[in-house]
Coordinates of N, CA and C in Angstrom, one line a residue:
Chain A
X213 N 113.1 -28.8 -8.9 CA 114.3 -28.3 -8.2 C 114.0 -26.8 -7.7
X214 N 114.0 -26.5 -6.1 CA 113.8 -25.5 -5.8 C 115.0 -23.9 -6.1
X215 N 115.1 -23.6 -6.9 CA 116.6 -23.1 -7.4 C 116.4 -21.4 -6.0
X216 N 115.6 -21.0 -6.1 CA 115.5 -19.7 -4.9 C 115.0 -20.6 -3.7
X217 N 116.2 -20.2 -2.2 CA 114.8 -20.9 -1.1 C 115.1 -19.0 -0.3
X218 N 113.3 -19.4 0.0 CA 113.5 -17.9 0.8 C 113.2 -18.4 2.6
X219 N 113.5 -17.5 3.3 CA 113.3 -17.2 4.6 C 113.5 -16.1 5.3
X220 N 112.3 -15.8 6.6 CA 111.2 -17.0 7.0 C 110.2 -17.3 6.5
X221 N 109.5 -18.3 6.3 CA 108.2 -18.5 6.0 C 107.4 -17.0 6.4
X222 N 107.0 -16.8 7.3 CA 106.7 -15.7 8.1 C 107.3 -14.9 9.1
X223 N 106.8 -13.6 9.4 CA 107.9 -12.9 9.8 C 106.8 -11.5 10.7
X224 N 106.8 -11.5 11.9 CA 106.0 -10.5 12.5 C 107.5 -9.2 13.6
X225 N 107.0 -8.1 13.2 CA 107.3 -6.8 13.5 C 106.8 -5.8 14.0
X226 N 107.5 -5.3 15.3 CA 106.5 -4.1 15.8 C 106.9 -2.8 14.7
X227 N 105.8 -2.2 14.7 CA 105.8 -0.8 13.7 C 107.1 0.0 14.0
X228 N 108.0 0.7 12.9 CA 109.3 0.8 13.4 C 110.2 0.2 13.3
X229 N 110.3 -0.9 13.7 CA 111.0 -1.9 13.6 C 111.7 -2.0 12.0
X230 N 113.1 -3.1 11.9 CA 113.3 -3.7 10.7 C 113.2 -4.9 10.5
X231 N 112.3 -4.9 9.0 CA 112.0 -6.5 8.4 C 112.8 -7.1 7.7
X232 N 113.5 -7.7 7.5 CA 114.4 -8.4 6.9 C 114.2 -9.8 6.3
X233 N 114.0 -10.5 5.3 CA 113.8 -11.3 4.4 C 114.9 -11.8 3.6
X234 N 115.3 -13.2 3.5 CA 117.0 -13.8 2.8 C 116.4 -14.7 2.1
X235 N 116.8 -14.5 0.6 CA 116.7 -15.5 -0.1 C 118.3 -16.2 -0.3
X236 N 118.6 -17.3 -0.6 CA 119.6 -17.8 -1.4 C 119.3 -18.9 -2.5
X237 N 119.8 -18.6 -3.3 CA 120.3 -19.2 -5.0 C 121.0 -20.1 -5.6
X238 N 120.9 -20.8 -6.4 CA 122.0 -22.0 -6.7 C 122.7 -21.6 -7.8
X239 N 121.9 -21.0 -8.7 CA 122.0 -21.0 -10.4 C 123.0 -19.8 -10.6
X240 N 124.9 -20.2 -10.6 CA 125.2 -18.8 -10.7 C 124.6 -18.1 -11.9
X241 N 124.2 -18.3 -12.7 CA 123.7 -17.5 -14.3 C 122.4 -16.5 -14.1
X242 N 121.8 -16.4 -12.8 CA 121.0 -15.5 -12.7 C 121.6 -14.2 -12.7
X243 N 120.7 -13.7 -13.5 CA 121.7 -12.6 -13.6 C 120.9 -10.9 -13.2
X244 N 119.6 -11.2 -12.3 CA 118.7 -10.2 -11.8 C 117.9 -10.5 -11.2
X245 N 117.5 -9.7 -9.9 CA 116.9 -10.1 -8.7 C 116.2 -9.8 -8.1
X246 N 115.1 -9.6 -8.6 CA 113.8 -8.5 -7.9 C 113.2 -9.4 -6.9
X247 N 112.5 -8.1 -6.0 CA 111.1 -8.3 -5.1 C 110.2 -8.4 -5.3
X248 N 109.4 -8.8 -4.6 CA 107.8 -8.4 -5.3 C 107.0 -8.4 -3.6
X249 N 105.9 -7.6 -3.8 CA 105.1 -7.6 -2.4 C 103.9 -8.1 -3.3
X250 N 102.9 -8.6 -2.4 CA 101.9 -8.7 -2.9 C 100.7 -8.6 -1.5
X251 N 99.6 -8.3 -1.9 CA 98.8 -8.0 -0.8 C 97.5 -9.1 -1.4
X252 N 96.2 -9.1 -0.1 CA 95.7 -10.5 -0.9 C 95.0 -9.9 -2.0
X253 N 94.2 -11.0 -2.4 CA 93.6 -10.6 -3.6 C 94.3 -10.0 -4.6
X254 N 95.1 -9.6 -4.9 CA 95.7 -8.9 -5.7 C 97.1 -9.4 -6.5
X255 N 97.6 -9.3 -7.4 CA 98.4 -9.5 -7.8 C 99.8 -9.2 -7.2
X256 N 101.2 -9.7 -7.8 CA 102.3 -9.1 -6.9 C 102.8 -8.0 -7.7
X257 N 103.5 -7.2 -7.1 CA 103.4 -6.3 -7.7 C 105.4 -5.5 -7.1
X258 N 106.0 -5.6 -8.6 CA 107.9 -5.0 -8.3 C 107.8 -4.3 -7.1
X259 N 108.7 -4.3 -6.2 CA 109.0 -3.5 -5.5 C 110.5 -2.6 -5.7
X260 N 111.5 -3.6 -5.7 CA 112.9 -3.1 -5.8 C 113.1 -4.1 -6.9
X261 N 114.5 -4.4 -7.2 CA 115.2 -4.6 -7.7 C 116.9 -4.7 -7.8
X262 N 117.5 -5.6 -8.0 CA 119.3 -5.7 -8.1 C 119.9 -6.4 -8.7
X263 N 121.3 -5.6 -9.8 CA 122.2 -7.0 -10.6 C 123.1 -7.1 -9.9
X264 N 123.8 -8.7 -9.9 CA 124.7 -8.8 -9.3 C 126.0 -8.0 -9.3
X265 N 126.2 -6.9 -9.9 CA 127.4 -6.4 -9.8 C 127.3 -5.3 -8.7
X266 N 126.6 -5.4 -8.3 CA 125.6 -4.2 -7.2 C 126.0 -4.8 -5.9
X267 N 125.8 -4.3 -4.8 CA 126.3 -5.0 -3.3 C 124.5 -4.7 -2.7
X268 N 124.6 -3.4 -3.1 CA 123.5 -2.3 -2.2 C 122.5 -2.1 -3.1
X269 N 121.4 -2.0 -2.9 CA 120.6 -0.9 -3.8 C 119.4 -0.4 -3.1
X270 N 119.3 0.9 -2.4 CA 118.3 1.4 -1.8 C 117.1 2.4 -2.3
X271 N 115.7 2.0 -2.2 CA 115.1 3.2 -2.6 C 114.1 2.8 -1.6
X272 N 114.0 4.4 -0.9 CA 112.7 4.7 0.4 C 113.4 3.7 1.3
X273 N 112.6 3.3 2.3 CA 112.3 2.6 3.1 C 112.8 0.8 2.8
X274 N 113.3 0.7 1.9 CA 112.9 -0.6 1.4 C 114.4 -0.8 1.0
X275 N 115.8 -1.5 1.0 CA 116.9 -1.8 0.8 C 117.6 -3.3 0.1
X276 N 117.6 -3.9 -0.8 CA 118.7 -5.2 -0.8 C 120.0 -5.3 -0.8
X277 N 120.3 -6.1 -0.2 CA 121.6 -6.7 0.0 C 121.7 -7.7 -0.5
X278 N 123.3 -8.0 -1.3 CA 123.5 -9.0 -2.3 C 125.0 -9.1 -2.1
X279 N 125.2 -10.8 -1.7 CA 126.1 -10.9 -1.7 C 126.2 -12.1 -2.7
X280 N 127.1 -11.7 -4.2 CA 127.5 -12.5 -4.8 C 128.1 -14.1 -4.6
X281 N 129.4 -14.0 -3.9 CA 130.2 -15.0 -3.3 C 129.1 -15.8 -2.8
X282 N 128.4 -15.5 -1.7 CA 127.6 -16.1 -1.1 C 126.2 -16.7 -1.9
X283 N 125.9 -16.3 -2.9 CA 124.5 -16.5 -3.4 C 123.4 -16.2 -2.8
X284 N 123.4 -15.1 -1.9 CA 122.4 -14.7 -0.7 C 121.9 -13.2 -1.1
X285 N 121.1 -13.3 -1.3 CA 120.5 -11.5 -1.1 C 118.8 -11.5 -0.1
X286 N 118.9 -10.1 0.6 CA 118.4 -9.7 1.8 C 117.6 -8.4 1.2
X287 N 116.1 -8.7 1.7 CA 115.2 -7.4 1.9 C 115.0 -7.1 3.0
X288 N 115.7 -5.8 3.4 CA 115.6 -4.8 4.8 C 114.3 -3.5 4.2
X289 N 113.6 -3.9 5.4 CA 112.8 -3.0 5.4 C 112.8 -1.6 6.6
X290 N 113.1 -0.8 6.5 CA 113.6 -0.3 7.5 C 112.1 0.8 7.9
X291 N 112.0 1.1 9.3 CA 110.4 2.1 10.0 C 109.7 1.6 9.7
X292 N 109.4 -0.2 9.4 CA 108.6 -0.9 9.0 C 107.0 -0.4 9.7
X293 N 105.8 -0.2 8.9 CA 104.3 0.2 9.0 C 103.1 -0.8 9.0
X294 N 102.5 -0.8 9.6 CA 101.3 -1.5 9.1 C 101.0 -1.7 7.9
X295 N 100.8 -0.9 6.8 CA 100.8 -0.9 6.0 C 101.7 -1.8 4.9
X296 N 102.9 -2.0 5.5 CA 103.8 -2.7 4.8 C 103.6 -4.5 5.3
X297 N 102.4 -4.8 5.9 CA 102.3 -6.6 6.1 C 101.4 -6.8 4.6
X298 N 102.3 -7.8 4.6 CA 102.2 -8.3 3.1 C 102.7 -9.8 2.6
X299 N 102.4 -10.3 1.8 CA 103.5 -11.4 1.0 C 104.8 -11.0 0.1
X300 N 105.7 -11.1 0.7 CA 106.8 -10.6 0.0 C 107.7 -12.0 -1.0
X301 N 108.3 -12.2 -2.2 CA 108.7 -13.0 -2.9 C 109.8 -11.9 -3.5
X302 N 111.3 -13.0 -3.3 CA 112.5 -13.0 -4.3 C 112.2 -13.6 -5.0
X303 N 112.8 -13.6 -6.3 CA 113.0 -13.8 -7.2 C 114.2 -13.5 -8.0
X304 N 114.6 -14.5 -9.4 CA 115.7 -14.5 -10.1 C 115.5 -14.6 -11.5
X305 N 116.5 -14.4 -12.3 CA 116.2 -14.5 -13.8 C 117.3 -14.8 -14.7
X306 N 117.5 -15.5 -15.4 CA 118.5 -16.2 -16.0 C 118.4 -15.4 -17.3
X307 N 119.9 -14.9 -17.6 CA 120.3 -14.3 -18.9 C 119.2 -14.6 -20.1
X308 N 119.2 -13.8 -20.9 CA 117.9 -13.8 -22.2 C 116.8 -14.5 -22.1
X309 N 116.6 -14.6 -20.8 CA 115.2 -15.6 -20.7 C 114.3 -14.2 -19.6
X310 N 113.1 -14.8 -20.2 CA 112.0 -13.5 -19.2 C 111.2 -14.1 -18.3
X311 N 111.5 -15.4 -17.7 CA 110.6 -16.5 -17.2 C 111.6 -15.9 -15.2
X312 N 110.8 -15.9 -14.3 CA 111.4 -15.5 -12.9 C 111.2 -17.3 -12.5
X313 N 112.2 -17.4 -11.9 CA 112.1 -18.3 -10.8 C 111.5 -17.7 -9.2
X314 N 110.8 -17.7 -8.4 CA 110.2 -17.5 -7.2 C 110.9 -18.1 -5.9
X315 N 111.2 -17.1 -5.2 CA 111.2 -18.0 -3.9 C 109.3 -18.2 -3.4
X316 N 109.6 -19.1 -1.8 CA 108.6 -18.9 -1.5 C 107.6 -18.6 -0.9
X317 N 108.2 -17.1 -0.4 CA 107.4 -16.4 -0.2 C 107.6 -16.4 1.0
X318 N 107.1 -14.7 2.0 CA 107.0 -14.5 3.3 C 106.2 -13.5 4.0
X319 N 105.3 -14.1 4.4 CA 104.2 -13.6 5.3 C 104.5 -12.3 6.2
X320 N 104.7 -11.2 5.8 CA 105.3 -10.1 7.1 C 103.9 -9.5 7.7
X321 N 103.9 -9.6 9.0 CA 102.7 -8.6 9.1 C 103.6 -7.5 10.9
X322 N 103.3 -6.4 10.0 CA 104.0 -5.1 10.7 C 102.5 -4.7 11.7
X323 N 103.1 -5.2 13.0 CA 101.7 -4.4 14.2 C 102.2 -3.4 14.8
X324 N 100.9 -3.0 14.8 CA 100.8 -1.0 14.9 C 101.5 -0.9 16.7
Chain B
X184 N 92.2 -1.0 -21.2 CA 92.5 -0.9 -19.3 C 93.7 -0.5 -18.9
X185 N 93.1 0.0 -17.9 CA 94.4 0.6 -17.0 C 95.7 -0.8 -16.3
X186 N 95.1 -1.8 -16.3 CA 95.8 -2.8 -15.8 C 95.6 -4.1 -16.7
X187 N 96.4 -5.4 -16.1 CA 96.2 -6.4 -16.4 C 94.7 -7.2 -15.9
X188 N 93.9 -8.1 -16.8 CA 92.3 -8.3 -16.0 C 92.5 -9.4 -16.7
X189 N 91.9 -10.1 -15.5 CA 91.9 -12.3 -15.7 C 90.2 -12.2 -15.4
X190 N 90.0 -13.2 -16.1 CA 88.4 -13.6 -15.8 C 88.2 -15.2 -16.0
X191 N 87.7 -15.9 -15.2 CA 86.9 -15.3 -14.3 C 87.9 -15.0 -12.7
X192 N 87.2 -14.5 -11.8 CA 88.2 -14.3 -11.1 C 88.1 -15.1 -10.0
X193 N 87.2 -16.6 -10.1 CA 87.2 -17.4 -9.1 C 86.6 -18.6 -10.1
X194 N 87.0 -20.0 -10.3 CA 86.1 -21.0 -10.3 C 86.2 -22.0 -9.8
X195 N 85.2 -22.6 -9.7 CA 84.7 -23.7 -9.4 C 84.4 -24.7 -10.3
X196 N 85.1 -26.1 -10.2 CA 84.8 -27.0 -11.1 C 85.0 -28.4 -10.7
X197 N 84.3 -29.1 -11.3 CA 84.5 -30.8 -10.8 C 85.7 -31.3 -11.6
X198 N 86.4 -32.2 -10.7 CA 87.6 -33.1 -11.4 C 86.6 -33.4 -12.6
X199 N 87.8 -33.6 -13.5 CA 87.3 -34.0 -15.1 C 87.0 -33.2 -16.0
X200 N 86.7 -32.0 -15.3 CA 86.0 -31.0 -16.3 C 87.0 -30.5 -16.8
X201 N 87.0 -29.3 -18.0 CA 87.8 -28.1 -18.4 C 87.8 -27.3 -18.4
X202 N 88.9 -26.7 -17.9 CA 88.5 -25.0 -17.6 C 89.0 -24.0 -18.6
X203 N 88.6 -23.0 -18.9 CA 89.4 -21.7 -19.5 C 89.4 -20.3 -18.5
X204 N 91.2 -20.0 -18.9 CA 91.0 -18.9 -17.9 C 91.2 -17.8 -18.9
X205 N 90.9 -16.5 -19.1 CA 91.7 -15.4 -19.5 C 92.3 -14.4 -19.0
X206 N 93.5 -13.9 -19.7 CA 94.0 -12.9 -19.7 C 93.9 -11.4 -20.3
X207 N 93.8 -10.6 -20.0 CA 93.5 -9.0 -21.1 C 94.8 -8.8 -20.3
X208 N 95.9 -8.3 -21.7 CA 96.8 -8.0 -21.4 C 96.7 -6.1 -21.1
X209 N 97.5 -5.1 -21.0 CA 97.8 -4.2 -20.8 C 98.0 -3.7 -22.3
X210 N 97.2 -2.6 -22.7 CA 96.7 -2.7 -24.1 C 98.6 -1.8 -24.6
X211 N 99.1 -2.8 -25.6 CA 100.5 -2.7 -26.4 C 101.8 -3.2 -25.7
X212 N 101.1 -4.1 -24.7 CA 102.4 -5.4 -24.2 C 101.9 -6.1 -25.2
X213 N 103.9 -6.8 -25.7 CA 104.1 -7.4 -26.5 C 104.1 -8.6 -25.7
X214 N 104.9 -9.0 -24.5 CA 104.9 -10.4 -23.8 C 103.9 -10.3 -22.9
X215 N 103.9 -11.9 -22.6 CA 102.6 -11.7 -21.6 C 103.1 -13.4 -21.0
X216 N 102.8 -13.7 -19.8 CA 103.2 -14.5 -18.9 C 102.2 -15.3 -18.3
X217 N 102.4 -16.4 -17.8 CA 101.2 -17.5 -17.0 C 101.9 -17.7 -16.2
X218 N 101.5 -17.6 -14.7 CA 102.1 -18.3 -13.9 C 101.6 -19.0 -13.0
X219 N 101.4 -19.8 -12.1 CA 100.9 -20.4 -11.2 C 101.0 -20.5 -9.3
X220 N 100.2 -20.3 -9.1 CA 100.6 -19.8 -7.4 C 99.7 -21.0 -6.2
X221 N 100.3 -21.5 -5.9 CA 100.2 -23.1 -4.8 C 99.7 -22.4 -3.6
X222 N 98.8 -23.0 -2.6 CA 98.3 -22.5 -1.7 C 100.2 -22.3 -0.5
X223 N 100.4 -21.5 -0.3 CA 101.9 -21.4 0.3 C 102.8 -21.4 0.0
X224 N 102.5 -21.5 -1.7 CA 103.7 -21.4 -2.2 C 104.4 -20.1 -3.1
X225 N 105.6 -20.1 -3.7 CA 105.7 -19.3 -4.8 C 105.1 -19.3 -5.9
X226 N 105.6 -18.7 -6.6 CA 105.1 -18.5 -8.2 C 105.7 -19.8 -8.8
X227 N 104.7 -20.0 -9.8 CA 105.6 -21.1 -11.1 C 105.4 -20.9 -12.1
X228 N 106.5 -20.8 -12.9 CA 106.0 -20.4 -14.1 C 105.6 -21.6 -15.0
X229 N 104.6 -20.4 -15.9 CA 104.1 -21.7 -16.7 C 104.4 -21.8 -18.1
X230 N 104.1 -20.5 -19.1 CA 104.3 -20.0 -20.5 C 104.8 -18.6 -20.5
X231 N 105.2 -18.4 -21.6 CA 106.0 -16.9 -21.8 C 105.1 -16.5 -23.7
X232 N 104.5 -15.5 -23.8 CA 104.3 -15.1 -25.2 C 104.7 -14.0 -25.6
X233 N 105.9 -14.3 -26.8 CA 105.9 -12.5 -27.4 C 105.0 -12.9 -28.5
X234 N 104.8 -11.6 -28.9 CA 103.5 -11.4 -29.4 C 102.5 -13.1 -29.2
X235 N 102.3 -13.4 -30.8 CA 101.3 -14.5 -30.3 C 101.9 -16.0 -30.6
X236 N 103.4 -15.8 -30.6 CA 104.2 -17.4 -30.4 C 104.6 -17.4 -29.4
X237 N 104.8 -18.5 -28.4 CA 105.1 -19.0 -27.2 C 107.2 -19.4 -27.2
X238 N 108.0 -18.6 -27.1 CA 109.4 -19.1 -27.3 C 109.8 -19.9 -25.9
X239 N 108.7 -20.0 -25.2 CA 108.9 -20.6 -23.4 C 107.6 -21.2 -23.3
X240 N 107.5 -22.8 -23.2 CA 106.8 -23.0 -22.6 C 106.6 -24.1 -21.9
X241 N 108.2 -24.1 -21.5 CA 108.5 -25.0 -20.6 C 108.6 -25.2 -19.2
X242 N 107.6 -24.3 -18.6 CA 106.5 -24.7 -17.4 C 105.6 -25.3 -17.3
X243 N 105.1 -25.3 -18.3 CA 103.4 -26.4 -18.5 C 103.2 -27.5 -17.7
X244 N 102.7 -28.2 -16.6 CA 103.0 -29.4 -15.9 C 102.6 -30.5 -16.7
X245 N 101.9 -30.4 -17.6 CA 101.5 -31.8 -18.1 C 100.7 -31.0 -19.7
X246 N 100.8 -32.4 -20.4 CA 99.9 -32.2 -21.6 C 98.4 -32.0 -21.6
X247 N 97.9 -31.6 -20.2 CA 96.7 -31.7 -20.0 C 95.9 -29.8 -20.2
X248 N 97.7 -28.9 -19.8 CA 97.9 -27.4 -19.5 C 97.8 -27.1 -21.4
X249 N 97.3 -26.4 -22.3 CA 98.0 -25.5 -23.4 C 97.4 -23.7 -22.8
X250 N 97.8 -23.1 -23.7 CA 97.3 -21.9 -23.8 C 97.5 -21.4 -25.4
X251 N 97.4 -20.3 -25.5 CA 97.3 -19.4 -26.6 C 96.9 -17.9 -26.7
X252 N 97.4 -17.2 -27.7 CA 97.3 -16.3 -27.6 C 96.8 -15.3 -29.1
X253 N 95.8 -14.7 -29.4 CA 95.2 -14.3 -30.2 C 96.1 -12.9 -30.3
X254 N 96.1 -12.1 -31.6 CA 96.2 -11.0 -32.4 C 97.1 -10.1 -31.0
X255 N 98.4 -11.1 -30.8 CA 99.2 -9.9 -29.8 C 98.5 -9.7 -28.9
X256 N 97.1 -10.0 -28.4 CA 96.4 -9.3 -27.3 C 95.8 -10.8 -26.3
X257 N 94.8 -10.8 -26.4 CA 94.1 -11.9 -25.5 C 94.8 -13.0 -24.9
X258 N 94.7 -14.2 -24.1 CA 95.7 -15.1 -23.9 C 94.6 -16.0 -23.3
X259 N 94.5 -17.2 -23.8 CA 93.5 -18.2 -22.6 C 94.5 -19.4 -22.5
X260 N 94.5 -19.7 -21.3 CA 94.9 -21.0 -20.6 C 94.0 -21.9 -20.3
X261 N 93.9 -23.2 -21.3 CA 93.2 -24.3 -21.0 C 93.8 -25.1 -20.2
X262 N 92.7 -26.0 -18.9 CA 93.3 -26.9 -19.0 C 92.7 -28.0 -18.6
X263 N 92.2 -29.2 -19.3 CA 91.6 -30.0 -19.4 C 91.7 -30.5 -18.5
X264 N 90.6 -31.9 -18.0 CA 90.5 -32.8 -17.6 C 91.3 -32.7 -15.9
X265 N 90.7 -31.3 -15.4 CA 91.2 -30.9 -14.2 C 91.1 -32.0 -13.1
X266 N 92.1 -31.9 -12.5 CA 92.8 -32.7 -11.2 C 92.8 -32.0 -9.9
X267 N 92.5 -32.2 -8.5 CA 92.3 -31.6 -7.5 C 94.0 -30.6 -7.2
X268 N 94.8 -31.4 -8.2 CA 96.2 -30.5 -7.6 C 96.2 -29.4 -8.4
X269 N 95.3 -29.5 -9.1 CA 95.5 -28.2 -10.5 C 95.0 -26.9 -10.0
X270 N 94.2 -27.2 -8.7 CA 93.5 -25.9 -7.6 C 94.7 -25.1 -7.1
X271 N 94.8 -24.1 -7.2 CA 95.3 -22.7 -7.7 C 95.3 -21.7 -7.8
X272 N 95.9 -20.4 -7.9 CA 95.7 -19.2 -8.3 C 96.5 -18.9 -9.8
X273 N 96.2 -18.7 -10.9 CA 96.6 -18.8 -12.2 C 96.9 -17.3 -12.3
X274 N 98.2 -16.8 -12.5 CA 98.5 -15.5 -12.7 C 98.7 -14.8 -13.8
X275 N 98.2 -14.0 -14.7 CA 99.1 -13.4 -15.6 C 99.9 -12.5 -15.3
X276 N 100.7 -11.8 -16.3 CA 101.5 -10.5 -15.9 C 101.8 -10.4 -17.6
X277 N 101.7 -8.9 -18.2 CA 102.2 -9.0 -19.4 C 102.8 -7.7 -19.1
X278 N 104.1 -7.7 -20.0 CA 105.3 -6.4 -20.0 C 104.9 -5.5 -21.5
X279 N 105.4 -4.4 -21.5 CA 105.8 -3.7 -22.6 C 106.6 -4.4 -23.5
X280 N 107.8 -4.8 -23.1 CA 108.8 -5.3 -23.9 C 109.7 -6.0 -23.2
X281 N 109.4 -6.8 -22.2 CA 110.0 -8.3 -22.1 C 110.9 -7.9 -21.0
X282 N 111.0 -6.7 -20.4 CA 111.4 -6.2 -19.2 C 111.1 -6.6 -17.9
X283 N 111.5 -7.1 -17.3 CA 110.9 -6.6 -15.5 C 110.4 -5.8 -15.1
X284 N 110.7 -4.5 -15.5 CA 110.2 -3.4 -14.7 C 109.1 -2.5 -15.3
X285 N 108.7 -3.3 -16.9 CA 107.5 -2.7 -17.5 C 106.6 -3.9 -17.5
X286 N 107.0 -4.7 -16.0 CA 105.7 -5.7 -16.0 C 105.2 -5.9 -15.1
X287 N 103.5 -6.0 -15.5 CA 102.7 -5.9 -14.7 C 102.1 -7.4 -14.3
X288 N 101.4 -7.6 -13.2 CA 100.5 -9.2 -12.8 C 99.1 -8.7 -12.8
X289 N 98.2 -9.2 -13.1 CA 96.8 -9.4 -12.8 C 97.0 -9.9 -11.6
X290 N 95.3 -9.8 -11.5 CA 94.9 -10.4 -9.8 C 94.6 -11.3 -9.8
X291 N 94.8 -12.1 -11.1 CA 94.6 -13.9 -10.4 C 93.2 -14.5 -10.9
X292 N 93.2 -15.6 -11.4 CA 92.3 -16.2 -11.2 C 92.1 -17.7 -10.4
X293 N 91.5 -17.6 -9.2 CA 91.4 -18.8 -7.9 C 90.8 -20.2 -8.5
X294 N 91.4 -20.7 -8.8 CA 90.5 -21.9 -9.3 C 90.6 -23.2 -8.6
X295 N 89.3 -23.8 -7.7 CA 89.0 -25.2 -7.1 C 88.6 -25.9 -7.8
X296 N 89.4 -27.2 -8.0 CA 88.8 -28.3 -8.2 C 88.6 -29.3 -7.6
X297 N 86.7 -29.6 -7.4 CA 86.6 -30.3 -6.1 C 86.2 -32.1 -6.9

C-alpha cells in the first residue's frame, strides 16, 4: 500500500526559478514530515522538516507547505541553482515508531 | 568515522547465491536502519535496531531477508538465495537516539542479481 504518493516524477527548472514538489498522505497518524535530497551515489540526506500543527516552515531557500485538512504537503524551492538538481523524497512517520514511509521520489534538475 | 559506511559498495551475484551487506554505524548511534531503494523508486523500509534487538522488523520481504546486529555497533544484512527482484540499492542510516534529525544514511550498497 502506497501510503505517501509524491509528484512529479520529474521536474526541470530554469536557474531562478521555483521548484515545487507535492506529496499527499493517507495515514492521518503521521505525525512528521521530512524531505530528503539526495544526489547520486550518495545517500539521502534531511533537508527540512514539519509537524502537522505547523502550516509553514521555512529555512534558506528551501520552504514546506502543509496542509492538514487536505493531507498534502509541498516543497518550494525558491532562486532554484544548479546545484540544487537532485532526487528529492517526502516522507512520513507514524507516532512512536522510527521506520519513514517514502514517497517516490523526484528527479529535479535546475539549468543554468 | 566521520559518517555512515556500507561495504561492499557494489555487488555482483548470481541468482541463488547469498549475499552479506554491511553497515558501520556512526560511532555511539544507538538505532540503525535498513532500507531498500528500487530502480525509481522510494525508500522501503526494511529493519529498525536499537542497540542490538530489532523492535521493527516488519519490512523484511520474505524469509529469505534477516539481519543482525553485533555489540550496539556493526549490522549485516543477509539475504539468501538471491532473486533478480532482490537487485537494489540497500541503505543504511543510523541515528543518535532514534530521532530524525540525528540521522544519518550511508551511500548504499548497489547490488545486481544476474
Amino acid at each position: 500500500q502506497q501510503q505517501v504518493k509524491q509528484s512529479p516524477q520529474s521536474l526541470i527548472v530554469q536557474k531562478g526559478g521555483i521548484s515545487i514538489i507535492n506529496c499527499a498522505y493517507e495515514n492521518t497518524a503521521f505525525d512528521y514530515f521530512p524531505w530528503y535530497q539526495q544526489f547520486p551515489g550518495k545517500g539521502p540526506a534531511l533537508l527540512i522538516a514539519i509537524r502537522p500543527d505547523v502550516s509553514e516552515k521555512k529555512e534558506g531557500r528551501f520552504t514546506i507547505s502543509f496542509n492538514k485538512s487536505a493531507k498534502q504537503f509541498s516543497l518550494h524551492i525558491m532562486d532554484s541553482q544548479p546545484g540544487d538538481s537532485a532526487t528529492y523524497f517526502c516522507a512520513a512517520r507514524v507516532p512512536s515508531g522510527s521506520r519513514l514511509t517514502f514517497g517516490e521520489g523526484t528527479q529535479l534538475t535546475v539549468n543554468p | 568515522g566521520a559518517g555512515v559506511s556500507q561495504s561492499p559498495s557494489n555487488k555482483v551475484t548470481e541468482k541463488g547465491k547469498d549475499v552479506e551487506l554491511r553497515c558501520d554505524p556512526i560511532s555511539g548511534h544507538t538505532a540503525l536502519y535498513w532500507y531498500r531503494q528500487s530502480l525509481g523508486q522510494g525508500l522501503e523500509f526494511l529493519i529498525y535496531f536499537q542497540g542490538n534487538s530489532a523492535p521493527d522488523k516488519s519490512g523484511l520481504p520474505s524469509d529469505r531477508f534477516s539481519a543482525e546486529r553485533t555489540g550496539g555497533s556493526v549490522s549485516t544484512l543477509t539475504i539468501q538465495r538471491t532473486q533478480q527482484e532482490d537487485s537494489a540499492v540497500y541503505l543504511c542510516a543510523s541515528s543518535l537516539d532514534g530521532r530524525i534529525r540525528t540521522q544519518y544514511f550511508g551511500p548504499g550498497t548497489r547490488l545486481l542479481v544476474l
